[in-house]
Short mmCIF file of C-alpha atoms in Angstrom, two decimals:
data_model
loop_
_atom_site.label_atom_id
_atom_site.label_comp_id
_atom_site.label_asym_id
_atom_site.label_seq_id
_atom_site.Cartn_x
_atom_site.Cartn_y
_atom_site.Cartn_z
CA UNK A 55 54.88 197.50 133.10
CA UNK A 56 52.37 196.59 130.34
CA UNK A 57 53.44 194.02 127.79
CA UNK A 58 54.42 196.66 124.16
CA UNK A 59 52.22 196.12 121.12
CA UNK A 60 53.69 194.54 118.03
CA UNK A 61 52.62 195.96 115.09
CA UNK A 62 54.37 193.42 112.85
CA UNK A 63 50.47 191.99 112.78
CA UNK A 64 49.35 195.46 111.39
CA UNK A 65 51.75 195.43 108.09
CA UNK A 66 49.97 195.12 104.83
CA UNK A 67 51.66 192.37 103.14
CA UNK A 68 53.81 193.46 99.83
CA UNK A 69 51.40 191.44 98.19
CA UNK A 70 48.56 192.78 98.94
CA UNK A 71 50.07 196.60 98.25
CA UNK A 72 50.88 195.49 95.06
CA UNK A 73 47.24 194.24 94.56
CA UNK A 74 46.26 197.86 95.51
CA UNK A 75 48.79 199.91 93.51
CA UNK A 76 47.61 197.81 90.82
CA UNK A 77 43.67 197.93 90.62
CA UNK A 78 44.58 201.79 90.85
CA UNK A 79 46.09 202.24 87.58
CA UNK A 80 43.11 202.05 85.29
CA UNK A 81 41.29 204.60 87.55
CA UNK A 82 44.24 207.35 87.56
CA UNK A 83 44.82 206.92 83.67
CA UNK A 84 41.21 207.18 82.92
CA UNK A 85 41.14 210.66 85.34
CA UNK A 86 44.07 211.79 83.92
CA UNK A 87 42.59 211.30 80.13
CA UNK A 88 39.20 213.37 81.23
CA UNK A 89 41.68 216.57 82.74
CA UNK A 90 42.99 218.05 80.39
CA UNK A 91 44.89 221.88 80.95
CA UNK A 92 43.34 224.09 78.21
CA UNK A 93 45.88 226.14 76.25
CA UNK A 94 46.64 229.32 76.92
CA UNK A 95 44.59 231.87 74.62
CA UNK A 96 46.28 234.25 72.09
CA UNK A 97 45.50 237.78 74.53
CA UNK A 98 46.95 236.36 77.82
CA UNK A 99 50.53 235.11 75.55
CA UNK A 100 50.88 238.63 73.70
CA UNK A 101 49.80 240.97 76.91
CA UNK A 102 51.98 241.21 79.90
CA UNK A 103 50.69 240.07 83.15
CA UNK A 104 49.61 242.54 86.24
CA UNK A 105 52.18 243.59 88.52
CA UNK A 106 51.64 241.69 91.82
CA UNK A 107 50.93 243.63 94.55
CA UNK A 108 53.85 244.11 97.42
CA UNK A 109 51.82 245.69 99.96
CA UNK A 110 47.55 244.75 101.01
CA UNK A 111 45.49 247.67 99.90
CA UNK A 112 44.28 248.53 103.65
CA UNK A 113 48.08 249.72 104.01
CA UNK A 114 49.76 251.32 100.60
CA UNK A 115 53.59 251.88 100.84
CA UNK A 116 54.98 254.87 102.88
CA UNK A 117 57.75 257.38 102.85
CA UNK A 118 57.73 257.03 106.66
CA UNK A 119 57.17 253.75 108.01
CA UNK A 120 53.47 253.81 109.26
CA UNK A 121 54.03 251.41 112.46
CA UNK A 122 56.21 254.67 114.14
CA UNK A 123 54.91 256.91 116.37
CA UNK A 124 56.28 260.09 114.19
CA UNK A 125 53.91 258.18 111.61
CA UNK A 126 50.87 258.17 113.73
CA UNK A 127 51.42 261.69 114.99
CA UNK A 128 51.37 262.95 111.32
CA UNK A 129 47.84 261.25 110.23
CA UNK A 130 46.54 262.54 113.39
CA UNK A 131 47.48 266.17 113.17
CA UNK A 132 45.98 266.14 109.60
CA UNK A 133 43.28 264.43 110.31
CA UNK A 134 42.74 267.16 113.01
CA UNK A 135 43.62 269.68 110.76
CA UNK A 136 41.06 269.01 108.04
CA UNK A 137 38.13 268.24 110.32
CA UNK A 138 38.70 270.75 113.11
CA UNK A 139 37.54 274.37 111.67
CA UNK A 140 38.28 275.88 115.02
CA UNK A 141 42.11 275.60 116.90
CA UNK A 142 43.50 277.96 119.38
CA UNK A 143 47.00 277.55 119.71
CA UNK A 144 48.31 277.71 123.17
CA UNK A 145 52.03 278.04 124.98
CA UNK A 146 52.51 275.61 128.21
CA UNK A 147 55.63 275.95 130.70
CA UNK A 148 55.92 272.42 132.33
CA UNK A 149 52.64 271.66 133.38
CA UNK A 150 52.20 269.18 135.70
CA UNK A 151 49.72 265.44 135.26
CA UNK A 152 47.46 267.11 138.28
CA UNK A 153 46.86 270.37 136.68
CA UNK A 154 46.24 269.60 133.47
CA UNK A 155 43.37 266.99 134.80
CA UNK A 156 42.29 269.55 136.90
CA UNK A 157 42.45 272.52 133.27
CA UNK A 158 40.62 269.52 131.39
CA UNK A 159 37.89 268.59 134.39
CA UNK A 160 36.92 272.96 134.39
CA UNK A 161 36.94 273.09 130.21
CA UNK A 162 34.79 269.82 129.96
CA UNK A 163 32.17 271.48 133.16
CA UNK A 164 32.58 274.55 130.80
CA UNK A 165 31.20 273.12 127.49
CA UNK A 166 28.66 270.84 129.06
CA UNK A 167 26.84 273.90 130.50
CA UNK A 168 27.15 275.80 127.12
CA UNK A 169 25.13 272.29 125.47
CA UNK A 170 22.83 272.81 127.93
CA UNK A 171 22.18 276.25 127.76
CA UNK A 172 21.90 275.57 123.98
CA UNK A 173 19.65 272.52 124.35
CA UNK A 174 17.39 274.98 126.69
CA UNK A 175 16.80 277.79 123.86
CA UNK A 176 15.60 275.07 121.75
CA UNK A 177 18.42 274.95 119.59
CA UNK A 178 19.13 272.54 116.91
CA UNK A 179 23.23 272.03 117.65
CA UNK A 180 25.12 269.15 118.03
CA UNK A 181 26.80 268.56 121.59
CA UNK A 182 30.17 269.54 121.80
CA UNK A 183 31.33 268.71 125.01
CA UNK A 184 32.46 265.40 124.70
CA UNK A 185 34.67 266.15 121.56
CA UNK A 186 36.44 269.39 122.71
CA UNK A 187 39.58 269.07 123.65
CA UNK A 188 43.29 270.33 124.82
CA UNK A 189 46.03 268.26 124.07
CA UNK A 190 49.60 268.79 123.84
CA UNK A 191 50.94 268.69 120.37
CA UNK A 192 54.39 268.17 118.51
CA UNK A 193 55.33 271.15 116.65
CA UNK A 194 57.70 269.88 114.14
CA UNK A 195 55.38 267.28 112.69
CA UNK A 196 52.09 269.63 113.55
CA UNK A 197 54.18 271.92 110.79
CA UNK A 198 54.66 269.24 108.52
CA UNK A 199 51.26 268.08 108.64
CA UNK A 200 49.73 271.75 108.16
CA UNK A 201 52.20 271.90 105.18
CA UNK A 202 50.40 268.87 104.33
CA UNK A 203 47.14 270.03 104.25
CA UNK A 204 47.68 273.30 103.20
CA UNK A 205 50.20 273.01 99.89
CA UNK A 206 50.00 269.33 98.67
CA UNK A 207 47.47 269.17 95.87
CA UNK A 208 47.43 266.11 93.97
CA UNK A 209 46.89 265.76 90.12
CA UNK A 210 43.23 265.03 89.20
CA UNK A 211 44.33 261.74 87.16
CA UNK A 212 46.17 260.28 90.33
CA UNK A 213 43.32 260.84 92.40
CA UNK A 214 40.93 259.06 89.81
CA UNK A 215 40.69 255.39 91.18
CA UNK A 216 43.80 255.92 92.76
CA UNK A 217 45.83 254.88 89.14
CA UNK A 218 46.49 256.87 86.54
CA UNK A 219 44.76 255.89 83.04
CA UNK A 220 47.83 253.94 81.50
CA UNK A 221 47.96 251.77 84.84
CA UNK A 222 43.81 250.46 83.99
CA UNK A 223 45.20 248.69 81.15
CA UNK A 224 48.15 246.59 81.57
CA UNK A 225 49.24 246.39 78.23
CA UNK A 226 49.45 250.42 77.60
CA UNK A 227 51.92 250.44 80.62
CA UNK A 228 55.43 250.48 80.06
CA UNK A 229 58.33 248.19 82.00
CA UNK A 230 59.07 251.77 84.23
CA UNK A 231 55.61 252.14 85.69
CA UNK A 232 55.43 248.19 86.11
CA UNK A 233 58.43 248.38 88.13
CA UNK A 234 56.90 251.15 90.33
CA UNK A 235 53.48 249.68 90.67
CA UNK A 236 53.13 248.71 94.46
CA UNK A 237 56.32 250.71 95.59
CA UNK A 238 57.13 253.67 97.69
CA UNK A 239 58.44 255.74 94.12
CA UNK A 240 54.67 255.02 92.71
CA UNK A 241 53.26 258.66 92.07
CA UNK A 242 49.92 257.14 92.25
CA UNK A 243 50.01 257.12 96.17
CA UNK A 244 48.84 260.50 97.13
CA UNK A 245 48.25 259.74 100.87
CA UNK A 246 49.85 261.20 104.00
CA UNK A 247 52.55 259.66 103.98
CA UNK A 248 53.56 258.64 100.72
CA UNK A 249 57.09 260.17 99.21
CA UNK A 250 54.84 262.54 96.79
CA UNK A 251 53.34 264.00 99.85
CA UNK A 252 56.29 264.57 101.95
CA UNK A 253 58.96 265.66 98.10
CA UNK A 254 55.83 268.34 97.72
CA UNK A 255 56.00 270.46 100.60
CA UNK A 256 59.67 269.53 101.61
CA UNK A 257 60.35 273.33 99.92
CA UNK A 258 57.89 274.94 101.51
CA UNK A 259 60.06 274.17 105.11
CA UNK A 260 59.29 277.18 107.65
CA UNK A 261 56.83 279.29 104.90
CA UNK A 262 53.65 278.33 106.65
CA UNK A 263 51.76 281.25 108.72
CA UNK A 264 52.36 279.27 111.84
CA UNK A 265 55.34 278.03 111.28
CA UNK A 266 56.94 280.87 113.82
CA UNK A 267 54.32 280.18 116.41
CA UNK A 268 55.24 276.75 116.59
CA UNK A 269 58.20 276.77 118.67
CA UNK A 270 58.62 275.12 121.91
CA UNK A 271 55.68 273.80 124.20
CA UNK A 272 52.30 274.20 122.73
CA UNK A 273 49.14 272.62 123.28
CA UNK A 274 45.69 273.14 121.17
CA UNK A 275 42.23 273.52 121.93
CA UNK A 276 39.91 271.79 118.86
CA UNK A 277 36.27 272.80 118.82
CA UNK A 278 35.07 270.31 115.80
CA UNK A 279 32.34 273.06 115.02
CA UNK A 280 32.48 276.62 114.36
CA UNK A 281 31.06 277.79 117.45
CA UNK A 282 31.35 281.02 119.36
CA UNK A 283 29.58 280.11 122.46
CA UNK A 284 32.17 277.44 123.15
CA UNK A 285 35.08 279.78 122.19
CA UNK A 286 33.81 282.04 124.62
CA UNK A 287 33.12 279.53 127.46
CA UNK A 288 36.79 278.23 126.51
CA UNK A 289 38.42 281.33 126.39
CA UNK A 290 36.89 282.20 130.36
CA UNK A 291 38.26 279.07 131.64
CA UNK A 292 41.56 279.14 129.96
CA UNK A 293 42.49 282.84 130.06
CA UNK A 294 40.07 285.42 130.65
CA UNK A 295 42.66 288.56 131.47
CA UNK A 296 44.15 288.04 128.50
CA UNK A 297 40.86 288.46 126.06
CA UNK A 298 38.72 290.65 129.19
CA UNK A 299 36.11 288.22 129.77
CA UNK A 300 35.19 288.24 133.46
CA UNK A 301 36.66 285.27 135.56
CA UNK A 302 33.99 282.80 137.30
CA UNK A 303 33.00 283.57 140.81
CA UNK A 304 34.11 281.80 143.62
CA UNK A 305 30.17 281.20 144.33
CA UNK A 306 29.07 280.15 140.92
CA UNK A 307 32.62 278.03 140.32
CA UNK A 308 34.39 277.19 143.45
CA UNK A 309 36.57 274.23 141.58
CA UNK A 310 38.13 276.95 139.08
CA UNK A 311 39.53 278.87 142.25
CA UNK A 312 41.53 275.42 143.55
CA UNK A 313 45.21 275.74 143.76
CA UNK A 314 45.82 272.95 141.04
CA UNK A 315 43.68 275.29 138.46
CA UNK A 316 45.14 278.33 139.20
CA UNK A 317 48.96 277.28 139.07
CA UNK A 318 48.11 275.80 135.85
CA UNK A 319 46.61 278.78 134.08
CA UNK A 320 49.14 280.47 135.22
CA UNK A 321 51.80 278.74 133.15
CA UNK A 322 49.44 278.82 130.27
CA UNK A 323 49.42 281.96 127.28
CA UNK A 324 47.55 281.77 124.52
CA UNK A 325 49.31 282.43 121.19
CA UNK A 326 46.71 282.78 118.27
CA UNK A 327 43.79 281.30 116.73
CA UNK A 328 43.12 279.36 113.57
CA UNK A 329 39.52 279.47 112.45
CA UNK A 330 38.92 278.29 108.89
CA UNK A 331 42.16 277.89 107.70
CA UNK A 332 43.12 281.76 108.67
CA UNK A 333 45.20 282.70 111.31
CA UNK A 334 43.18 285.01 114.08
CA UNK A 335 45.15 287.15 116.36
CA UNK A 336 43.83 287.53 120.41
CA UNK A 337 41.78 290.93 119.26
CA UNK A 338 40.22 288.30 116.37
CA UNK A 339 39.44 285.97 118.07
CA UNK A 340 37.78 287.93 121.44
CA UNK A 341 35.38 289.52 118.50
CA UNK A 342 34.61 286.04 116.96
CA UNK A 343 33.64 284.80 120.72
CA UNK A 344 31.98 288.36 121.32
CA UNK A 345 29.27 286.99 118.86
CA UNK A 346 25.80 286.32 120.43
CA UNK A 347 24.17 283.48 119.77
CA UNK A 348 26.76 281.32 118.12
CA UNK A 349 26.26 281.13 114.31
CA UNK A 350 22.85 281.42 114.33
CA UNK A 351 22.83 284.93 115.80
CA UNK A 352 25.40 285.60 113.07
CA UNK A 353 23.62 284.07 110.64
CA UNK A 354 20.39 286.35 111.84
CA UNK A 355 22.30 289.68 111.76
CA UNK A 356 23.32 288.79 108.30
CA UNK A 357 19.86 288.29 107.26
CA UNK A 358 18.33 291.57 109.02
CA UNK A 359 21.90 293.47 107.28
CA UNK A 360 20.56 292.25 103.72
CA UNK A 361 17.20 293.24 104.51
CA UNK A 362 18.24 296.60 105.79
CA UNK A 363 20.54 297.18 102.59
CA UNK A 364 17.78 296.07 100.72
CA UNK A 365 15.10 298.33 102.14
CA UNK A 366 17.47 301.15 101.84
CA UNK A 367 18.43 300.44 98.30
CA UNK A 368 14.29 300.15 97.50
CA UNK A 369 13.75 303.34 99.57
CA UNK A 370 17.01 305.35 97.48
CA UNK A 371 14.99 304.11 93.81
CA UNK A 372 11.60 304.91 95.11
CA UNK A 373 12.63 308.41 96.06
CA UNK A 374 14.55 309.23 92.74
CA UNK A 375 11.27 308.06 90.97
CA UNK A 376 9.17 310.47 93.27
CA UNK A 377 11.18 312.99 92.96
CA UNK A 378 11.59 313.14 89.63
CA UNK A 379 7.52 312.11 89.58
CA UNK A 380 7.32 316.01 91.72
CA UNK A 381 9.49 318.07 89.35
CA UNK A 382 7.26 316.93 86.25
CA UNK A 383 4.29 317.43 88.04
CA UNK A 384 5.18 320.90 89.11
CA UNK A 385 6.61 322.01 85.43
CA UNK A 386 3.02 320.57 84.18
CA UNK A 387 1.21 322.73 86.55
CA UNK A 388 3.21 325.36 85.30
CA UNK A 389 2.79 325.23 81.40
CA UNK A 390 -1.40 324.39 81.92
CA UNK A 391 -1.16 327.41 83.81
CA UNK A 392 0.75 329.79 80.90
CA UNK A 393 -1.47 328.20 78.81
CA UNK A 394 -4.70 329.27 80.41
CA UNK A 395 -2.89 332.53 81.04
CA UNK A 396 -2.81 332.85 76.99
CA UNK A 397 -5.96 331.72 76.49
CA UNK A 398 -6.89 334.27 79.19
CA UNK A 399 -5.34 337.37 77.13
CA UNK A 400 -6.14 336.22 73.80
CA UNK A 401 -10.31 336.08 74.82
CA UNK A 402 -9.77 339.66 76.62
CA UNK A 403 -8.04 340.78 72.85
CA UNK A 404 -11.21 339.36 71.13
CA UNK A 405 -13.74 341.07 73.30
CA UNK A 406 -11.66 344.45 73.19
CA UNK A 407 -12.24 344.23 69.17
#
C-alpha cells in the first residue's frame, strides 16, 4: 500500500491567516465606502409594485389543465375548426386498424390524382393531397370546441394586448385585479381553455346545429380548402351510392375492389357536411361537388351570370328608349303631315277666291 500524505505541511499557519485577514481590511472598507445603494425614488415608494407572474407567458393559466389529453383534443378540434372551411361528418361501426389504412391509402391515391389533374389544366391551386384527411374524432369535446368557436366572443378591451387598460398601469389597478393577475379567475385570458371560454358557452350545452349529429362513432374528412373537385373525388371513394356518383372500375382501380376496402365502406355512412360554418345536408353537398371546375368554374359562371344580367338589364333600357324614340317619331310624322294637309286646303281656299 502507498505510504498516506500528511497534509499537516499544507496548513497555513494562524499567523500567517491573520497577516492575510489583516492586509484585507483597508481594501474591503475602502470598496465598501465607493458602493453605495441609492435611495429609493419618491414614484417607486408611493406606486405599488407589478404583480409577479405565476405562470411563463408561452403557457397562460387554464380551466382545464393543458398537459391532459381532453386538453389537447380541445385545441385541436378548434384549431381544425377555424382553419378547415370544408368537414364532412361521417358515422363508423367498429372499423378495424387494416381497413381504415386500406380507406386512407384509396382517399390519399384519390386526391393525388385530382392535384394532378389540376396541375395538368394549368391551374394555379395549392396541393391538397398531403393535408386531407379522415380521422376519428371525440364528439363530446368536438361539441365543446364548435361551441367554442362558434359562441365565445371576447370583449374588444381583453383582446387589446391581452390586458385590459387599468392592468397597463399598475397604479390605476385595484388590490382585486392584482390578486387575479396571473390566475385562472383573470378575465383577461381569452384562450381555449381559459375559465371565460369554457363559463361562456357552458349554457349553450346541446344548442349547436350539430350537436344531434354528434352521437356515437364519428370520424371527419377535412379538406383545408374549399374545393369541389376533392369533395367529389372524396365523396367516390368514401360513398358513392349514397350521393350517385359512379363507383371506380375494377380496371381503372383494382385496390378499391379489395376485401379490406369494401368491408370498410361498408360500415361507413355519411351524416352531413359543414362547409363554411353552415351545415350541408347529402342533397347539399352532392350539388356543391357537382360543380365543374372547382371554384374557379364557379367563380367563371358567376362572372358570365353578371354579364348576362347586365346585358339584359342594358338591352331592357335600350329598348324602352327606342321604343319610346318610335312612338315620338311616328306622332311627329303624323302632325308634319296634318300640317301640310292644312297648308294643303288653305292654298286650294286661296286659289278658289
Amino acid at each position: 500500500m502507498p505510504p498516506r500524505i500528511r497534509l499537516a505541511n499544507a496548513r497555513v499557519p494562524v499567523r500567517c491567516q491573520r497577516l492575510l485577514c489583516q492586509s484585507d481590511i483597508p481594501t474591503l472598507v475602502r470598496y465598501a465606502s465607493t458602493v453605495t445603494t441609492p435611495a429609493p425614488s419618491i414614484e417607486q415608494m408611493t406606486t405599488s409594485p407589478v404583480p409577479i407572474a405565476r405562470f411563463p407567458p408561452s403557457q397562460p393559466p387554464s380551466h382545464r389543465r393543458p398537459e391532459y389529453r381532453r386538453s389537447q383534443l380541445l385545441r385541436q378540434y378548434t384549431s381544425i375548426i377555424r382553419t378547415t372551411p370544408l368537414m364532412v361528418f361521417l358515422q363508423h361501426d367498429n372499423l378495424k386498424s387494416v381497413e381504415w389504412t386500406a380507406i386512407r391509402r384509396e382517399l390519399s391515391k384519390a386526391m393525388q390524382k385530382v392535384d394532378a389533374k389540376i396541375a395538368a389544366e394549368g391551374r394555379s391551386a395549392p396541393a391538397l393531397a398531403p393535408h386531407i384527411k379522415v380521422q376519428i374524432i371525440q364528439p363530446g369535446i368536438f361539441d365543446v370546441a364548435l361551441r367554442i368557436v362558434d359562441y365565445f366572443r371576447p370583449s374588444q378591451e381583453t383582446l387589446e394586448m391581452g390586458k385590459p387598460p387599468s392592468a397597463n398601469d399598475p397604479a390605476t389597478q385595484t388590490s382585486a385585479e392584482i390578486s387575479l393577475a396571473g390566475s385562472k379567475d383573470d378575465p383577461t385570458l381569452t384562450h381555449d381553455l381559459s375559465r371565460a371560454a369554457q363559463a361562456a358557452v357552458r349554457h349553450k350545452k346541446g344548442k349547436h346545429e350539430l350537436s344531434t349529429l354528434l352521437a356515437g362513432p364519428i370520424a371527419a374528412l377535412t379538406i383545408p380548402h374549399m374545393s369541389p373537385e376533392h369533395l367529389k373525388a372524396a365523396l367516390t371513394v368514401l360513398a358513392p351510392k349514397a350521393f350517385g356518383y359512379p363507383a371506380p372500375t375494377r380496371k381503372a382501380n383494382p385496390d378499391w375492389h379489395e376485401l379490406s376496402v369494401q368491408n370498410g365502406l361498408n360500415k361507413l355512412s355519411v351524416l352531413a357536411a359543414r362547409l363554411d360554418n353552415q351545415l350541408f345536408d347529402v342533397d347539399q353537398t352532392k350539388w356543391v361537388g357537382s360543380i365543374e371546375g372547382g371554384m374557379d368554374g364557379l367563380r367563371s359562371q358567376l362572372v358570365m351570370a353578371l354579364q348576362s344580367m347586365g346585358s339584359s338589364i342594358t338591352s331592357t333600357l335600350e329598348g324602352a328608349g327606342k321604343s319610346l324614340y318610335v312612338t315620338l317619331e311616328s306622332r311627329r310624322s303624323v302632325l308634319e303631315d296634318e300640317q301640310k294637309g292644312t297648308s294643303g286646303e288653305a292654298k286650294g281656299e286661296d286659289k278658289a277666291e
